[in-house]
Coordinates of N, CA and C in Angstrom, one line a residue:
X1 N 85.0 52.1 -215.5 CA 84.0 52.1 -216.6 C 82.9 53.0 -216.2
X2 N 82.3 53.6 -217.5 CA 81.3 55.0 -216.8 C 79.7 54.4 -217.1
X3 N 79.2 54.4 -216.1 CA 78.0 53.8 -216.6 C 76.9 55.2 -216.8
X4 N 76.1 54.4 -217.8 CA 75.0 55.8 -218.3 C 74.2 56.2 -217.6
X5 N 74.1 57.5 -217.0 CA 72.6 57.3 -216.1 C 71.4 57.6 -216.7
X6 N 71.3 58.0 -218.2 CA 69.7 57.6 -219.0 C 68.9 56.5 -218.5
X7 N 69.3 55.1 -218.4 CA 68.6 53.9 -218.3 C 68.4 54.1 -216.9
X8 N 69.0 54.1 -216.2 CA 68.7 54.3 -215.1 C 67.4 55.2 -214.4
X9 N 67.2 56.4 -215.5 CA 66.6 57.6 -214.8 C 65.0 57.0 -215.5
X10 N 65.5 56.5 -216.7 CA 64.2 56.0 -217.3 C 63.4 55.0 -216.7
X11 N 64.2 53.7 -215.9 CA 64.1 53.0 -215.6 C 63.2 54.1 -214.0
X12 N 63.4 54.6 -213.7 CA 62.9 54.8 -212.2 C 61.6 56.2 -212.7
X13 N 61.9 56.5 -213.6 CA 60.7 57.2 -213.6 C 59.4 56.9 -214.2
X14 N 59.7 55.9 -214.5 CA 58.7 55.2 -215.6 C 57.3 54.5 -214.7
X15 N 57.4 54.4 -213.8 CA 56.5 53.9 -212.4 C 55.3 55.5 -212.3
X16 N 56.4 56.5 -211.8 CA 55.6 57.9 -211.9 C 54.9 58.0 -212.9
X17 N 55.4 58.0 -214.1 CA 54.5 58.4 -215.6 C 53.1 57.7 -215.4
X18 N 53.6 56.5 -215.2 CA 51.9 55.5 -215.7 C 51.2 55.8 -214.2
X19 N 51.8 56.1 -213.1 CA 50.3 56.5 -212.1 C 50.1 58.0 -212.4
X20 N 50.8 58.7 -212.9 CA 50.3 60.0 -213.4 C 49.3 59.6 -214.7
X21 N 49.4 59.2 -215.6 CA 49.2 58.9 -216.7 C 47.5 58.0 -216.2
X22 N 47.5 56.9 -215.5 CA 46.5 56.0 -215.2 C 45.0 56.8 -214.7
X23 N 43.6 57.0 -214.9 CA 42.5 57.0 -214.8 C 42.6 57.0 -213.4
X24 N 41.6 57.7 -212.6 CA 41.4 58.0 -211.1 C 40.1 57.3 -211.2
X25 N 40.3 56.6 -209.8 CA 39.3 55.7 -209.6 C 38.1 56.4 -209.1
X26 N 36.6 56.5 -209.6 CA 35.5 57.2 -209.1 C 35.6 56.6 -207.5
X27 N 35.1 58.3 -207.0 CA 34.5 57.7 -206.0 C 33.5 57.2 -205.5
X28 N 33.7 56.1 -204.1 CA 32.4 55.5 -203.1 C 31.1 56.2 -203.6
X29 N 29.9 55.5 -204.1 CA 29.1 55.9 -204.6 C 27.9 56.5 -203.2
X30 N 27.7 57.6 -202.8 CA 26.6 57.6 -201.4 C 25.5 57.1 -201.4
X31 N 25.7 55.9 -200.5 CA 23.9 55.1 -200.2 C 22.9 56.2 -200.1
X32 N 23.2 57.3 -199.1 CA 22.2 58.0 -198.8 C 22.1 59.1 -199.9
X33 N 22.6 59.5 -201.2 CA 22.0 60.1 -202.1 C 20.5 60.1 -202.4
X34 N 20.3 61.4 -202.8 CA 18.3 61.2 -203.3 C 18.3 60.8 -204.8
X35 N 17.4 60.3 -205.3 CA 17.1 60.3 -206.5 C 16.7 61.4 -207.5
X36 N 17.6 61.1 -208.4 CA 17.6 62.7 -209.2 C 16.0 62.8 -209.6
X37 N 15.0 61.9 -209.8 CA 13.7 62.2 -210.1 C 12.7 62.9 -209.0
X38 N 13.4 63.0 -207.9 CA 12.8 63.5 -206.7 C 13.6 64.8 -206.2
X39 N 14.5 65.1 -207.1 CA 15.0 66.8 -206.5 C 16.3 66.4 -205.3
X40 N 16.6 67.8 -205.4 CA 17.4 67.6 -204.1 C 17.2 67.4 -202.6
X41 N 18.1 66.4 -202.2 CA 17.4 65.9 -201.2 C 17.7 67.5 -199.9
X42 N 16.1 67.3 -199.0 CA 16.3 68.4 -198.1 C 16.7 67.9 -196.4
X43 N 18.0 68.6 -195.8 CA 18.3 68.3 -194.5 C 17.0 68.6 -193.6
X44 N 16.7 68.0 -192.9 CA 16.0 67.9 -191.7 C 16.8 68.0 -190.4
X45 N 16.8 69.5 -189.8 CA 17.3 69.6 -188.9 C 17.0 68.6 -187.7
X46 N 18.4 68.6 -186.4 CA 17.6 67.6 -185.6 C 16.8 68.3 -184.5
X47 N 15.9 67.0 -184.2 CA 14.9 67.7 -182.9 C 13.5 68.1 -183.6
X48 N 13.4 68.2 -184.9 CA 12.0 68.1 -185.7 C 11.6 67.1 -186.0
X49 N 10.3 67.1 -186.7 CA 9.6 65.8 -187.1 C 9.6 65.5 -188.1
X50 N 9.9 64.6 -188.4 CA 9.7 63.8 -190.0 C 8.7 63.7 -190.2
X51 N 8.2 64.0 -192.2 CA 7.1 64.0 -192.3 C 5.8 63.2 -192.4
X52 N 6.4 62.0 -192.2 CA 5.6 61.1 -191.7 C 5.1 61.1 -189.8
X53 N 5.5 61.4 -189.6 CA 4.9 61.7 -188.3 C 4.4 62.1 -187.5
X54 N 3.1 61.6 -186.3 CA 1.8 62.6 -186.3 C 2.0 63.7 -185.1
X55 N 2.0 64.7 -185.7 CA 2.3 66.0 -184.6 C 0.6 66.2 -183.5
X56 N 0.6 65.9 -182.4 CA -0.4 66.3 -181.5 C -1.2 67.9 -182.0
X57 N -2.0 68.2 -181.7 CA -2.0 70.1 -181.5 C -1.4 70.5 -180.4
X58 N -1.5 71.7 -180.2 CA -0.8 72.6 -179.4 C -2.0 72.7 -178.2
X59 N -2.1 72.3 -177.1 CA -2.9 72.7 -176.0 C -3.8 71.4 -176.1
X60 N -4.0 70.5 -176.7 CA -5.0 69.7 -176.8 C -4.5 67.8 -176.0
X61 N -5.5 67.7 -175.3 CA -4.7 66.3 -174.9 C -5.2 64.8 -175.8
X62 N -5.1 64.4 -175.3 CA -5.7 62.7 -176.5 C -7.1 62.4 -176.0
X63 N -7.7 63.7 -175.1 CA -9.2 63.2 -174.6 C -10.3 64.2 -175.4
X64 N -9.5 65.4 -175.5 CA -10.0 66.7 -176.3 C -11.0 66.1 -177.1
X65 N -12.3 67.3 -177.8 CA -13.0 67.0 -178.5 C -12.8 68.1 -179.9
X66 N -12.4 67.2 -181.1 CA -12.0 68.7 -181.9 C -13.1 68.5 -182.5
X67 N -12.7 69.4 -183.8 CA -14.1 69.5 -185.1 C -14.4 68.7 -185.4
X68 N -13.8 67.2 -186.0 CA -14.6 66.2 -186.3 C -14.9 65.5 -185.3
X69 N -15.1 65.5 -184.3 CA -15.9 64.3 -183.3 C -17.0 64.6 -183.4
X70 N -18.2 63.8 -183.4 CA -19.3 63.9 -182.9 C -19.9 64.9 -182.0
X71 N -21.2 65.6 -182.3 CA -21.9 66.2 -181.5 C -22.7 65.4 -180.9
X72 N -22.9 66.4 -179.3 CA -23.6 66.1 -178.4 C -25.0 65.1 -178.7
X73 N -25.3 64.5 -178.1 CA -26.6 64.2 -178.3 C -28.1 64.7 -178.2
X74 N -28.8 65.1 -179.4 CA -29.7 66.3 -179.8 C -30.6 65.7 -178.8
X75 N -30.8 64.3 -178.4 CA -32.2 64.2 -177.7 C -31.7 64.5 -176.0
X76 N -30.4 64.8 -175.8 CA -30.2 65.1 -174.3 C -31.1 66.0 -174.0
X77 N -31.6 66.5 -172.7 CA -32.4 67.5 -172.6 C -31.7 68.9 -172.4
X78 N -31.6 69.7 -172.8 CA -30.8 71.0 -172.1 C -31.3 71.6 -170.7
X79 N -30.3 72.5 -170.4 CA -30.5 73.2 -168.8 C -31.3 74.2 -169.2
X80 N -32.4 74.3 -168.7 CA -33.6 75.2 -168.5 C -34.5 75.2 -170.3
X81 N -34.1 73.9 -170.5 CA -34.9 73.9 -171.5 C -36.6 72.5 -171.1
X82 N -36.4 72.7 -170.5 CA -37.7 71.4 -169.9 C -38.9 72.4 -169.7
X83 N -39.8 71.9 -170.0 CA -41.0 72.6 -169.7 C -41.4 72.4 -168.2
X84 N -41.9 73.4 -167.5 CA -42.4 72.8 -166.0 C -43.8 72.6 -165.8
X85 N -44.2 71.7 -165.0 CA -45.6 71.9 -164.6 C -46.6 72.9 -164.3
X86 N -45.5 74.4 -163.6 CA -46.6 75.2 -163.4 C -46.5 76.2 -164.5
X87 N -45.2 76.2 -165.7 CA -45.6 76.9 -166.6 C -46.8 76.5 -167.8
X88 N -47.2 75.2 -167.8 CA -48.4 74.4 -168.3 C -49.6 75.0 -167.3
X89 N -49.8 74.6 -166.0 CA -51.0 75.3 -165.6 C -51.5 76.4 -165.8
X90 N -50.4 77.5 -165.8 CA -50.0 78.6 -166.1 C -51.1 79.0 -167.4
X91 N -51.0 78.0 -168.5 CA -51.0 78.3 -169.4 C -52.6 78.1 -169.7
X92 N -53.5 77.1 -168.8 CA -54.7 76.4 -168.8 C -55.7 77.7 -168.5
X93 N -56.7 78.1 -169.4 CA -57.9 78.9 -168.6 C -58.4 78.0 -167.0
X94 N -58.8 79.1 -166.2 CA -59.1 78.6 -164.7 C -60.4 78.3 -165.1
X95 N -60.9 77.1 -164.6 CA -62.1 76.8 -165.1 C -63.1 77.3 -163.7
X96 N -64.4 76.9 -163.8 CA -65.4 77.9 -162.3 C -64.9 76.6 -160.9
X97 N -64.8 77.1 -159.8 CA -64.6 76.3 -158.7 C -65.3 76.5 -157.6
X98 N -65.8 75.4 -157.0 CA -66.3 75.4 -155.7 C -66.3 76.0 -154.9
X99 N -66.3 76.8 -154.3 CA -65.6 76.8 -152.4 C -65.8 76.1 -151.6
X100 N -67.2 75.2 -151.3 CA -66.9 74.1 -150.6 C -68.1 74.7 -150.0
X101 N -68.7 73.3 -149.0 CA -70.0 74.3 -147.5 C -69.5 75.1 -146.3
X102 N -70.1 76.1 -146.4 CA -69.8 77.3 -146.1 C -68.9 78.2 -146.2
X103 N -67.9 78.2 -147.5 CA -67.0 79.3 -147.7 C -67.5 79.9 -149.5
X104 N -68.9 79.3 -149.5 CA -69.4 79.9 -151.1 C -69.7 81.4 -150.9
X105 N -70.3 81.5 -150.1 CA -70.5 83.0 -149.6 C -69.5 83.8 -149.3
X106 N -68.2 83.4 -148.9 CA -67.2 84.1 -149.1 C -66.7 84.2 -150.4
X107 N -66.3 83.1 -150.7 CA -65.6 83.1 -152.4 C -66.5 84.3 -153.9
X108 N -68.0 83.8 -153.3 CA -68.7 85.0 -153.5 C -68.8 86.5 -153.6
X109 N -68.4 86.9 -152.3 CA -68.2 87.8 -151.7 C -66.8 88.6 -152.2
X110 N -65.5 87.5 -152.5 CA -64.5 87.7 -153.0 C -65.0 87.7 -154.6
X111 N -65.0 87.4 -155.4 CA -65.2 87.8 -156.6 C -66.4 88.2 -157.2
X112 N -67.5 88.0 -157.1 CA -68.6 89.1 -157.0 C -68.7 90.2 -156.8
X113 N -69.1 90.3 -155.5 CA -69.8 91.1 -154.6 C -71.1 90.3 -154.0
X114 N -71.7 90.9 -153.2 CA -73.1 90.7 -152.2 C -73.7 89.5 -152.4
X115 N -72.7 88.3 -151.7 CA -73.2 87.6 -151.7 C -74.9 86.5 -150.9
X116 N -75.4 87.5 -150.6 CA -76.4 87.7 -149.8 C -77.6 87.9 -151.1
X117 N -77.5 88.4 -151.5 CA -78.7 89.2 -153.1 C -77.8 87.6 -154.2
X118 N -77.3 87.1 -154.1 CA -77.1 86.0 -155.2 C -77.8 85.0 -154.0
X119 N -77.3 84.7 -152.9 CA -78.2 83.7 -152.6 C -80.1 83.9 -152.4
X120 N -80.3 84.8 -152.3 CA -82.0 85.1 -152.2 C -82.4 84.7 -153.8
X121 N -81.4 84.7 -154.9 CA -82.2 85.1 -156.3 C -82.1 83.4 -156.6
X122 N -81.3 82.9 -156.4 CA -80.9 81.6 -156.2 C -82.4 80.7 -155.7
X123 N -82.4 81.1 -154.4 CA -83.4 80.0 -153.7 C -85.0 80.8 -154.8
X124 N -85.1 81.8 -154.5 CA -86.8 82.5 -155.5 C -86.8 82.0 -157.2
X125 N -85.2 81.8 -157.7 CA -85.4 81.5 -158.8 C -86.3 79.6 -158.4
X126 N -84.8 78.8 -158.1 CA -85.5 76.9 -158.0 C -86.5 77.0 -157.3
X127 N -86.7 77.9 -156.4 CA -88.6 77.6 -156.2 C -89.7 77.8 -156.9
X128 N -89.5 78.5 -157.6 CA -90.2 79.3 -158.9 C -90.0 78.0 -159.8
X129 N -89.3 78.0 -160.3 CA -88.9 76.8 -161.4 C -89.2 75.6 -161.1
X130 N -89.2 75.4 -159.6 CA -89.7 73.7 -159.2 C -91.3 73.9 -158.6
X131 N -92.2 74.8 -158.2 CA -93.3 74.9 -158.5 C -94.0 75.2 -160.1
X132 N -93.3 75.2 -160.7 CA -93.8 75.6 -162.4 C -94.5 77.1 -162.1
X133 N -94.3 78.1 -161.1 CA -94.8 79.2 -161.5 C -93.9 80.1 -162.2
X134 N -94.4 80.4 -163.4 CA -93.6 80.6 -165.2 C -93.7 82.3 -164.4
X135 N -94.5 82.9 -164.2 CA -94.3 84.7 -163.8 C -93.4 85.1 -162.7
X136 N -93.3 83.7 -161.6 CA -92.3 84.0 -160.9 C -90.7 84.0 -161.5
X137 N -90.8 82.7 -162.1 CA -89.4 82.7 -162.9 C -89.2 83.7 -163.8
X138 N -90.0 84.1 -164.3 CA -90.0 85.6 -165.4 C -89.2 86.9 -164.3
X139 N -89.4 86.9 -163.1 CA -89.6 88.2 -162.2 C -87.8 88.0 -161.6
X140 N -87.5 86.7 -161.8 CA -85.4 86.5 -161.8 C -84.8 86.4 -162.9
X141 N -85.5 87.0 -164.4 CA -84.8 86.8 -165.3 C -84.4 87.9 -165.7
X142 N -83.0 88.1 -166.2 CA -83.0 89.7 -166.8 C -82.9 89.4 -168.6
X143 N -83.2 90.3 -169.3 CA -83.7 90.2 -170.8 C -82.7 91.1 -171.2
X144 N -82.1 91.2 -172.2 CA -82.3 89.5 -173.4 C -81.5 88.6 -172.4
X145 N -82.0 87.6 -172.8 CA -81.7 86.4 -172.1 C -80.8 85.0 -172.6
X146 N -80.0 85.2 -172.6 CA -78.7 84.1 -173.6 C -79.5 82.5 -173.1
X147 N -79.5 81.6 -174.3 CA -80.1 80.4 -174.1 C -79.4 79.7 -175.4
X148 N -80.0 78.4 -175.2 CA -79.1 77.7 -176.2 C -78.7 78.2 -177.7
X149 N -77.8 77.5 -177.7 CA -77.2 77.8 -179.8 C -76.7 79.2 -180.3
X150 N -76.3 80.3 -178.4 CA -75.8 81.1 -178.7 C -77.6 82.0 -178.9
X151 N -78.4 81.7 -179.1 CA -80.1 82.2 -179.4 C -80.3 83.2 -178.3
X152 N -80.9 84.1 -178.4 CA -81.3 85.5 -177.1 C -82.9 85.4 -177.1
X153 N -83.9 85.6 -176.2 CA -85.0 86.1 -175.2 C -85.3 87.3 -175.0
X154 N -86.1 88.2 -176.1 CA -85.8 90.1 -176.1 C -86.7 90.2 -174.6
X155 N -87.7 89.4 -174.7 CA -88.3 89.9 -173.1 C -89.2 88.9 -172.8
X156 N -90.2 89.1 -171.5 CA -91.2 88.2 -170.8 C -92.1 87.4 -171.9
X157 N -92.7 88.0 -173.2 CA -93.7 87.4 -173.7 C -93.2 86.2 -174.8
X158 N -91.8 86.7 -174.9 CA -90.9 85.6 -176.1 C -90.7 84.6 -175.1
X159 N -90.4 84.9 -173.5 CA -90.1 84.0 -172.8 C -91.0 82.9 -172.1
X160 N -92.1 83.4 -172.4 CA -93.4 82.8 -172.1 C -94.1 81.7 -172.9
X161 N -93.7 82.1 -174.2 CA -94.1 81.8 -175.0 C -93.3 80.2 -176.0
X162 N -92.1 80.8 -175.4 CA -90.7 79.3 -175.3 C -90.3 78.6 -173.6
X163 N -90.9 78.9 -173.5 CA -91.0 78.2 -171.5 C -90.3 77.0 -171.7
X164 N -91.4 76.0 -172.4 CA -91.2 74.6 -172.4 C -89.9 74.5 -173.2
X165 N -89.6 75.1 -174.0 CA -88.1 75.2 -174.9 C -86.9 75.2 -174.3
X166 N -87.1 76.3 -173.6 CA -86.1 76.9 -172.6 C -85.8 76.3 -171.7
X167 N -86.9 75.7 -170.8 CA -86.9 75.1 -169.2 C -86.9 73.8 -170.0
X168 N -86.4 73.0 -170.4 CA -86.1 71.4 -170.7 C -86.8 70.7 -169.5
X169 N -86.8 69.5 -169.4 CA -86.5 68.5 -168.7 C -85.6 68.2 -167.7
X170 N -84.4 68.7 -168.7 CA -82.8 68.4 -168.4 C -82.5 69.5 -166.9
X171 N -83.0 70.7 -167.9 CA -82.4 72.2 -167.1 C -83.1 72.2 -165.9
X172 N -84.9 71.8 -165.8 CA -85.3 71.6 -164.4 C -84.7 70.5 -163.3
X173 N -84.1 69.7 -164.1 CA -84.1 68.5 -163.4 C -82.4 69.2 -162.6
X174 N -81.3 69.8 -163.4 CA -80.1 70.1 -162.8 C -80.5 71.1 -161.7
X175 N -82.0 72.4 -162.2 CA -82.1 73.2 -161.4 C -82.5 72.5 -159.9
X176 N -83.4 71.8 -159.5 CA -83.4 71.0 -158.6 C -82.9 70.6 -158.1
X177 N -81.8 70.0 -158.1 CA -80.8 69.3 -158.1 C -79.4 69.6 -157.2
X178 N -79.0 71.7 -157.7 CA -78.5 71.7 -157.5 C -78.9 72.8 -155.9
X179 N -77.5 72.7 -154.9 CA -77.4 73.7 -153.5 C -76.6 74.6 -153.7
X180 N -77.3 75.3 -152.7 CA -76.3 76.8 -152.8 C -74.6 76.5 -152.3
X181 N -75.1 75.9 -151.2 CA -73.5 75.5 -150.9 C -72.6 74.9 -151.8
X182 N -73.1 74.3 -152.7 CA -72.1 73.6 -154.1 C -72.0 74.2 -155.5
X183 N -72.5 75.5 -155.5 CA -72.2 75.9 -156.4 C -71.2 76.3 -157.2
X184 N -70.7 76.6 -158.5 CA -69.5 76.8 -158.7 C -69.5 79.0 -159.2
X185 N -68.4 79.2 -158.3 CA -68.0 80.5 -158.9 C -67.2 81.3 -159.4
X186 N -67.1 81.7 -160.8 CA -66.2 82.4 -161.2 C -66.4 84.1 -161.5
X187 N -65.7 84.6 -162.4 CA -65.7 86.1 -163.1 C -66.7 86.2 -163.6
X188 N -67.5 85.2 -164.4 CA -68.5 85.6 -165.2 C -69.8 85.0 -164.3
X189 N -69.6 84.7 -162.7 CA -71.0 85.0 -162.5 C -70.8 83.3 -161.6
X190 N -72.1 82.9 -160.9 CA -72.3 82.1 -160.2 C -73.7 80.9 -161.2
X191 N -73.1 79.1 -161.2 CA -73.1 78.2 -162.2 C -74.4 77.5 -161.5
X192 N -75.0 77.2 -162.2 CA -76.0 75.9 -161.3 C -75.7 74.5 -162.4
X193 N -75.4 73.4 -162.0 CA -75.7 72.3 -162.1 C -74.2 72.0 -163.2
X194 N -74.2 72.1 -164.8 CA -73.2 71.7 -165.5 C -72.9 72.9 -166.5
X195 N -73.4 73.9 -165.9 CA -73.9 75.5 -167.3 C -74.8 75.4 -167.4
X196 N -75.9 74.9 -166.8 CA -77.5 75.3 -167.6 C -78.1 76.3 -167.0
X197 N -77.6 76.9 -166.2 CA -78.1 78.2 -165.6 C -77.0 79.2 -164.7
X198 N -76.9 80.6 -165.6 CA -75.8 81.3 -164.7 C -76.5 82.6 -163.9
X199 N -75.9 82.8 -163.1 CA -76.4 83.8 -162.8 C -75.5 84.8 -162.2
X200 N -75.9 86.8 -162.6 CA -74.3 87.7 -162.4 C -75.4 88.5 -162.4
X201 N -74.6 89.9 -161.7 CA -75.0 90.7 -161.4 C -74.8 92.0 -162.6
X202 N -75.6 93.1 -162.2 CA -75.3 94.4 -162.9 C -75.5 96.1 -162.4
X203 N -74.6 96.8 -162.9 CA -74.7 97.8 -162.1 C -75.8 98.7 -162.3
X204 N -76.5 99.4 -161.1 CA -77.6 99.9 -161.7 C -77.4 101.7 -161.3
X205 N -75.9 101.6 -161.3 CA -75.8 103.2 -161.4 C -74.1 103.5 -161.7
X206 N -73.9 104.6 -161.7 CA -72.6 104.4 -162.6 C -71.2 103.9 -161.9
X207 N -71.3 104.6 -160.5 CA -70.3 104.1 -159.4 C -70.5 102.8 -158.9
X208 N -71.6 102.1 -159.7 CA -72.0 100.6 -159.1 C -71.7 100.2 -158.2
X209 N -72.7 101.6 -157.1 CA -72.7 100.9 -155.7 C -74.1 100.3 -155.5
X210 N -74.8 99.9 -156.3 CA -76.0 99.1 -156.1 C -75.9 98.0 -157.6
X211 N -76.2 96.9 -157.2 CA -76.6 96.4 -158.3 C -77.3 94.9 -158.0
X212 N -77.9 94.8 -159.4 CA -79.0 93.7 -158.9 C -78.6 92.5 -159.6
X213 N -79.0 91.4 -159.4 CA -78.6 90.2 -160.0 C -79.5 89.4 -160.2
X214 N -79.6 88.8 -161.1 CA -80.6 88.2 -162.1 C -79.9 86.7 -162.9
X215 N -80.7 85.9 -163.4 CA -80.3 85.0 -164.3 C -80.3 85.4 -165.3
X216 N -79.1 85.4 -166.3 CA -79.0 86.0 -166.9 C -78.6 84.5 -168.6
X217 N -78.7 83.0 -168.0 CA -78.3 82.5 -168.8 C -79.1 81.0 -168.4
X218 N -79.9 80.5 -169.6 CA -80.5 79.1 -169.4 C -80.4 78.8 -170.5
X219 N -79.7 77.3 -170.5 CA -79.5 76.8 -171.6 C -79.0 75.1 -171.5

């Protein structure tokens, strides 16, 4: 007996048709896909940093001071910015000074000149002035004659005539008072008592190798 091979061919191919025929299963969905709202996702090679994470600078350690830290402290003092003591002195007018007993005549001698003719005018002036003989004190005065309030003395008879003005109380009493050995001397002449009487010299020829010295200031 002949059997048909139709049913047979049908029978065995009919398995093939429907997995040809049947829907493909999507594929495994990737966890690690990006979100289409955020673009394509970008590889990060390895050995770089993720962008979250804090990159040091280049050369700087974790003690470094960059732009934003704090500046120094403005009240530190700087190097060679301190004032010194002798640039203050420095700065002070030298006021008139001593020399002491027995180096007036030197100090004298050093910033003057002849100090021999300041001490003669010196002792003739306080004797004159502490006897009250007014012509003798006229004969150490040189004119015009600077006296208080910045006021001048054109000559002997203005000065004669203001004695008691001029000669205080005050001014005889410092003139008395004061020694040659303690007197004070500067540039502008040699001091009796606290400024109430100076006395300096002047040249009486052009090479001022002579000159004479007088009181030149009571006040």
């Amino acid at each position: 007996m002949r059997l048909s091979r139709t049913p047979l061919l049908l029978a065995l191919a009919s398995p093939l048709w429907l997995a040809a025929c049947s829907p493909s299963s999507p594929p495994p969905a990737d966890t690690a896909a990006a979100d289409p709202a955020q673009g394509p996702a970008t590889a990060i090679p390895e050995g770089r940093p993720t962008p979250g994470d804090t990159v040091p600078s280049s050369g700087l350690s974790p003690d470094a001071v960059t732009a934003g830290s704090p500046a120094p402290d403005a009240d530190a003092p700087s190097a060679g910015g301190a004032t010194t003591p002798a640039a203050d002195a420095a700065a002070t007018p030298a006021a008139p000074t001593s020399a002491g007993t027995g180096d007036v005549r030197q100090r004298i001698d050093q910033v003057l000149g002849d100090a021999a003719q300041y001490e003669a005018v010196f002792n003739a002036f306080q004797k004159a002035v502490n006897g009250g003989d007014r012509a003798a004190v006229v004969e150490e005065v040189r004119f015009p004659l600077n006296i208080a309030n910045g006021a001048r003395i054109t000559g002997p008879g203005e000065f004669q005539r203001n004695y008691e003005r001029i000669l205080t109380p005050a001014v005889r009493k410092a003139i008395a008072a004061q020694k040659f050995d303690d007197v004070m001397v500067n540039q502008q002449g040699v001091m009796i008592g606290d400024g109430q009487v100076w006395l300096n010299g002047a040249c009486l020829d052009q090479a001022c190798s002579r000159t004479e010295v007088k009181v030149v200031t009571i006040q």
